[in-house]
Amino acid sequence: MKPYTQMRWVYWLGWMAFGAAFRTLFGLKIVGEENLITEGPVLVASNHQSFLDPPLIGNLYKTEMVFLARKTLFIGFFKWLYPQWNAIPVDQDRPDMSSLKTIIRKLKEGHRVLVFPEGARTLDGNIGEAAPGIGLIAAKSGAVIQPVRISGAREALPRGSGRIRFARITVSVGPPIRLTPEELKASQGKDDYERITARIMGAISAL
């Protein structure tokens, strides 16, 4: 897959189907669409409420993007489908550097990549602490960071439930975060990565 090329048919079908469902069933509202960065490598960082979150954010853009998905989901038919939707399998129980390196490589290749810093879906609707890694990814890739906040997806499909409920969903897009060359050069260790992580999470929480 080349960055920002026309959607392949499998990706397009999913994009169209999810987009129609979100607007029809959940009255999807997008706030701050003018803040979207549509060209160049973009690290999209969002809170995580539901299984609906990846396609929700994917529908913000009219070109393909890269997603992360639990490796346990890659079974049967979905073992074929998820890669068609640019999903990268991740071991949530034992995250390792290989996943981080894959994300960084995708960003350096010019792709748009979605990451949920919390790592897991919320249980109570509140934004949790970020898992290690998002600050490192931002520093090592140098990509523009696009903060996004989802509201209502937990009510539509709560964690642990397999039943869709009718709830209004809003996706808010914040102003991009651009780390300066000086910040990137100075970001060399854990404390520096944690400061970047805190900045990203603060931007998401403020939306």
mmCIF file of C-alpha atoms in Angstrom, residues 5-205:
data_model
loop_
_atom_site.group_PDB
_atom_site.id
_atom_site.type_symbol
_atom_site.label_atom_id
_atom_site.label_comp_id
_atom_site.label_asym_id
_atom_site.label_seq_id
_atom_site.Cartn_x
_atom_site.Cartn_y
_atom_site.Cartn_z
ATOM 1 C CA THR A 5 -3.435 6.477 -2.900
ATOM 2 C CA GLN A 6 -6.985 5.844 -4.052
ATOM 3 C CA MET A 7 -8.795 3.382 -1.786
ATOM 4 C CA ARG A 8 -8.621 -0.268 -2.786
ATOM 5 C CA TRP A 9 -12.062 -1.814 -3.281
ATOM 6 C CA VAL A 10 -12.115 -3.852 -0.037
ATOM 7 C CA TYR A 11 -11.070 -0.832 2.023
ATOM 8 C CA TRP A 12 -13.573 1.371 0.153
ATOM 9 C CA LEU A 13 -16.452 -1.041 0.801
ATOM 10 C CA GLY A 14 -15.732 -1.014 4.524
ATOM 11 C CA TRP A 15 -15.301 2.768 4.532
ATOM 12 C CA MET A 16 -18.627 3.281 2.759
ATOM 13 C CA ALA A 17 -20.559 0.735 4.848
ATOM 14 C CA PHE A 18 -19.293 1.997 8.197
ATOM 15 C CA GLY A 19 -19.729 5.627 7.188
ATOM 16 C CA ALA A 20 -23.352 5.088 6.163
ATOM 17 C CA ALA A 21 -24.078 3.161 9.368
ATOM 18 C CA PHE A 22 -22.475 5.784 11.598
ATOM 19 C CA ARG A 23 -24.471 8.610 10.049
ATOM 20 C CA THR A 24 -27.753 6.705 9.896
ATOM 21 C CA LEU A 25 -27.714 4.880 13.226
ATOM 22 C CA PHE A 26 -25.656 7.203 15.404
ATOM 23 C CA GLY A 27 -26.063 10.637 13.810
ATOM 24 C CA LEU A 28 -22.290 10.943 13.581
ATOM 25 C CA LYS A 29 -21.110 14.507 14.172
ATOM 26 C CA ILE A 30 -17.585 15.643 13.380
ATOM 27 C CA VAL A 31 -16.235 18.696 15.204
ATOM 28 C CA GLY A 32 -13.033 20.457 14.139
ATOM 29 C CA GLU A 33 -12.811 18.846 10.720
ATOM 30 C CA GLU A 34 -10.807 21.871 9.557
ATOM 31 C CA ASN A 35 -7.956 20.671 11.817
ATOM 32 C CA LEU A 36 -7.458 17.433 9.871
ATOM 33 C CA ILE A 37 -4.000 16.912 8.385
ATOM 34 C CA THR A 38 -4.594 15.071 5.134
ATOM 35 C CA GLU A 39 -1.088 14.901 3.674
ATOM 36 C CA GLY A 40 2.227 13.531 4.886
ATOM 37 C CA PRO A 41 2.881 11.177 7.806
ATOM 38 C CA VAL A 42 0.365 11.675 10.619
ATOM 39 C CA LEU A 43 0.242 9.969 14.014
ATOM 40 C CA VAL A 44 -3.465 10.005 14.899
ATOM 41 C CA ALA A 45 -3.862 9.668 18.683
ATOM 42 C CA SER A 46 -7.326 9.032 20.115
ATOM 43 C CA ASN A 47 -9.077 7.927 23.275
ATOM 44 C CA HIS A 48 -10.502 4.411 23.094
ATOM 45 C CA GLN A 49 -14.163 3.718 23.892
ATOM 46 C CA SER A 50 -15.340 0.911 21.645
ATOM 47 C CA PHE A 51 -14.642 -1.511 18.821
ATOM 48 C CA LEU A 52 -16.304 1.165 16.682
ATOM 49 C CA ASP A 53 -13.397 3.571 17.173
ATOM 50 C CA PRO A 54 -11.064 2.520 14.322
ATOM 51 C CA PRO A 55 -13.656 2.798 11.537
ATOM 52 C CA LEU A 56 -15.014 5.974 13.126
ATOM 53 C CA ILE A 57 -11.646 7.648 12.752
ATOM 54 C CA GLY A 58 -10.996 5.998 9.408
ATOM 55 C CA ASN A 59 -14.112 7.744 8.122
ATOM 56 C CA LEU A 60 -12.576 11.137 8.849
ATOM 57 C CA TYR A 61 -10.264 10.675 5.879
ATOM 58 C CA LYS A 62 -10.884 10.039 2.198
ATOM 59 C CA THR A 63 -7.688 8.039 1.737
ATOM 60 C CA GLU A 64 -6.415 4.903 3.462
ATOM 61 C CA MET A 65 -4.768 4.773 6.854
ATOM 62 C CA VAL A 66 -3.057 2.171 9.035
ATOM 63 C CA PHE A 67 -4.689 0.721 12.172
ATOM 64 C CA LEU A 68 -3.604 -1.453 15.076
ATOM 65 C CA ALA A 69 -5.673 -4.476 16.128
ATOM 66 C CA ARG A 70 -5.380 -7.213 18.724
ATOM 67 C CA LYS A 71 -3.666 -10.205 17.171
ATOM 68 C CA THR A 72 -6.380 -12.487 18.607
ATOM 69 C CA LEU A 73 -8.832 -10.926 16.116
ATOM 70 C CA PHE A 74 -6.887 -12.280 13.138
ATOM 71 C CA ILE A 75 -8.730 -15.576 12.834
ATOM 72 C CA GLY A 76 -10.808 -17.198 10.108
ATOM 73 C CA PHE A 77 -12.162 -14.758 7.537
ATOM 74 C CA PHE A 78 -10.769 -11.807 9.506
ATOM 75 C CA LYS A 79 -7.238 -13.115 9.076
ATOM 76 C CA TRP A 80 -7.698 -12.100 5.446
ATOM 77 C CA LEU A 81 -9.951 -9.052 5.939
ATOM 78 C CA TYR A 82 -8.039 -7.084 8.573
ATOM 79 C CA PRO A 83 -4.817 -6.830 6.539
ATOM 80 C CA GLN A 84 -6.959 -5.579 3.636
ATOM 81 C CA TRP A 85 -8.018 -2.778 5.967
ATOM 82 C CA ASN A 86 -4.344 -2.076 6.831
ATOM 83 C CA ALA A 87 -4.591 -3.501 10.347
ATOM 84 C CA ILE A 88 -1.342 -4.413 12.112
ATOM 85 C CA PRO A 89 -1.634 -7.250 14.689
ATOM 86 C CA VAL A 90 -0.516 -6.263 18.183
ATOM 87 C CA ASP A 91 -0.107 -8.412 21.298
ATOM 88 C CA GLN A 92 -1.819 -6.361 24.017
ATOM 89 C CA ASP A 93 -0.735 -8.754 26.753
ATOM 90 C CA ARG A 94 2.941 -8.615 25.803
ATOM 91 C CA PRO A 95 3.621 -5.457 23.796
ATOM 92 C CA ASP A 96 7.131 -5.396 22.408
ATOM 93 C CA MET A 97 9.456 -3.160 20.439
ATOM 94 C CA SER A 98 8.623 -4.906 17.174
ATOM 95 C CA SER A 99 5.142 -3.336 17.161
ATOM 96 C CA LEU A 100 6.561 0.101 17.940
ATOM 97 C CA LYS A 101 9.172 -0.280 15.217
ATOM 98 C CA THR A 102 6.482 -1.247 12.700
ATOM 99 C CA ILE A 103 4.450 1.864 13.555
ATOM 100 C CA ILE A 104 7.503 4.114 13.316
ATOM 101 C CA ARG A 105 8.446 2.552 9.978
ATOM 102 C CA LYS A 106 4.957 3.101 8.588
ATOM 103 C CA LEU A 107 5.075 6.743 9.630
ATOM 104 C CA LYS A 108 8.509 7.247 8.102
ATOM 105 C CA GLU A 109 7.171 5.729 4.881
ATOM 106 C CA GLY A 110 4.601 8.513 4.831
ATOM 107 C CA HIS A 111 1.508 6.734 6.137
ATOM 108 C CA ARG A 112 -1.216 7.942 8.459
ATOM 109 C CA VAL A 113 -1.335 5.657 11.527
ATOM 110 C CA LEU A 114 -4.013 5.444 14.237
ATOM 111 C CA VAL A 115 -2.861 4.717 17.789
ATOM 112 C CA PHE A 116 -4.890 4.484 20.989
ATOM 113 C CA PRO A 117 -2.448 5.589 23.718
ATOM 114 C CA GLU A 118 -4.583 4.011 26.472
ATOM 115 C CA GLY A 119 -4.039 0.613 24.873
ATOM 116 C CA ALA A 120 -7.433 -0.779 25.878
ATOM 117 C CA ARG A 121 -11.051 0.349 25.700
ATOM 118 C CA THR A 122 -12.359 2.348 28.641
ATOM 119 C CA LEU A 123 -14.543 0.653 31.227
ATOM 120 C CA ASP A 124 -16.170 3.757 32.695
ATOM 121 C CA GLY A 125 -16.044 6.263 29.853
ATOM 122 C CA ASN A 126 -13.169 8.249 31.327
ATOM 123 C CA ILE A 127 -9.835 8.675 29.569
ATOM 124 C CA GLY A 128 -7.267 6.449 31.267
ATOM 125 C CA GLU A 129 -3.515 6.624 31.538
ATOM 126 C CA ALA A 130 -1.470 6.217 28.402
ATOM 127 C CA ALA A 131 0.436 2.998 27.918
ATOM 128 C CA PRO A 132 4.182 3.326 27.286
ATOM 129 C CA GLY A 133 5.161 3.972 23.717
ATOM 130 C CA ILE A 134 3.189 6.847 22.199
ATOM 131 C CA GLY A 135 5.792 9.454 23.194
ATOM 132 C CA LEU A 136 8.594 7.305 21.816
ATOM 133 C CA ILE A 137 6.710 6.802 18.537
ATOM 134 C CA ALA A 138 6.152 10.541 18.198
ATOM 135 C CA ALA A 139 9.794 11.352 18.922
ATOM 136 C CA LYS A 140 11.331 8.673 16.710
ATOM 137 C CA SER A 141 9.023 9.234 13.743
ATOM 138 C CA GLY A 142 8.898 13.024 13.839
ATOM 139 C CA ALA A 143 5.377 12.815 12.427
ATOM 140 C CA VAL A 144 2.678 15.412 12.963
ATOM 141 C CA ILE A 145 0.391 14.325 15.814
ATOM 142 C CA GLN A 146 -3.382 14.594 15.301
ATOM 143 C CA PRO A 147 -5.303 14.471 18.618
ATOM 144 C CA VAL A 148 -8.847 13.100 18.360
ATOM 145 C CA ARG A 149 -11.534 12.500 20.970
ATOM 146 C CA ILE A 150 -14.502 10.164 20.548
ATOM 147 C CA SER A 151 -17.706 10.593 22.559
ATOM 148 C CA GLY A 152 -20.736 8.310 22.560
ATOM 149 C CA ALA A 153 -19.119 5.177 21.124
ATOM 150 C CA ARG A 154 -19.044 3.526 24.547
ATOM 151 C CA GLU A 155 -22.804 4.007 24.841
ATOM 152 C CA ALA A 156 -23.291 2.633 21.325
ATOM 153 C CA LEU A 157 -21.158 -0.478 21.881
ATOM 154 C CA PRO A 158 -19.808 -0.836 25.431
ATOM 155 C CA ARG A 159 -16.798 -2.950 26.260
ATOM 156 C CA GLY A 160 -17.912 -6.512 26.941
ATOM 157 C CA SER A 161 -21.181 -6.119 25.030
ATOM 158 C CA GLY A 162 -22.016 -7.538 21.628
ATOM 159 C CA ARG A 163 -25.222 -5.532 21.242
ATOM 160 C CA ILE A 164 -25.362 -2.253 19.322
ATOM 161 C CA ARG A 165 -27.300 0.518 21.060
ATOM 162 C CA PHE A 166 -28.546 3.716 19.475
ATOM 163 C CA ALA A 167 -26.521 6.658 20.769
ATOM 164 C CA ARG A 168 -25.256 9.880 19.237
ATOM 165 C CA ILE A 169 -21.541 9.748 18.451
ATOM 166 C CA THR A 170 -19.287 12.777 18.158
ATOM 167 C CA VAL A 171 -15.694 12.789 16.918
ATOM 168 C CA SER A 172 -13.722 15.910 17.815
ATOM 169 C CA VAL A 173 -10.501 16.742 15.967
ATOM 170 C CA GLY A 174 -7.983 18.979 17.690
ATOM 171 C CA PRO A 175 -5.265 21.231 16.295
ATOM 172 C CA PRO A 176 -2.211 19.193 15.245
ATOM 173 C CA ILE A 177 0.846 18.967 17.453
ATOM 174 C CA ARG A 178 4.126 19.548 15.663
ATOM 175 C CA LEU A 179 7.264 18.790 17.620
ATOM 176 C CA THR A 180 10.050 21.203 16.771
ATOM 177 C CA PRO A 181 13.460 19.973 15.536
ATOM 178 C CA GLU A 182 14.866 21.072 18.903
ATOM 179 C CA GLU A 183 12.264 19.024 20.805
ATOM 180 C CA LEU A 184 12.910 15.977 18.652
ATOM 181 C CA LYS A 185 16.655 16.254 19.089
ATOM 182 C CA ALA A 186 16.299 16.642 22.860
ATOM 183 C CA SER A 187 13.954 13.653 23.220
ATOM 184 C CA GLN A 188 16.376 10.878 24.048
ATOM 185 C CA GLY A 189 14.999 9.046 27.052
ATOM 186 C CA LYS A 190 12.043 7.862 29.104
ATOM 187 C CA ASP A 191 11.384 11.184 30.825
ATOM 188 C CA ASP A 192 11.339 13.004 27.485
ATOM 189 C CA TYR A 193 8.949 10.458 25.963
ATOM 190 C CA GLU A 194 6.663 10.738 28.993
ATOM 191 C CA ARG A 195 6.513 14.519 28.593
ATOM 192 C CA ILE A 196 5.456 14.114 24.970
ATOM 193 C CA THR A 197 2.883 11.500 26.021
ATOM 194 C CA ALA A 198 1.455 13.871 28.640
ATOM 195 C CA ARG A 199 1.201 16.619 26.027
ATOM 196 C CA ILE A 200 -0.681 14.320 23.643
ATOM 197 C CA MET A 201 -3.063 13.060 26.324
ATOM 198 C CA GLY A 202 -3.671 16.615 27.499
ATOM 199 C CA ALA A 203 -4.615 17.624 23.957
ATOM 200 C CA ILE A 204 -7.065 14.709 23.673
ATOM 201 C CA SER A 205 -8.629 15.440 27.075
#
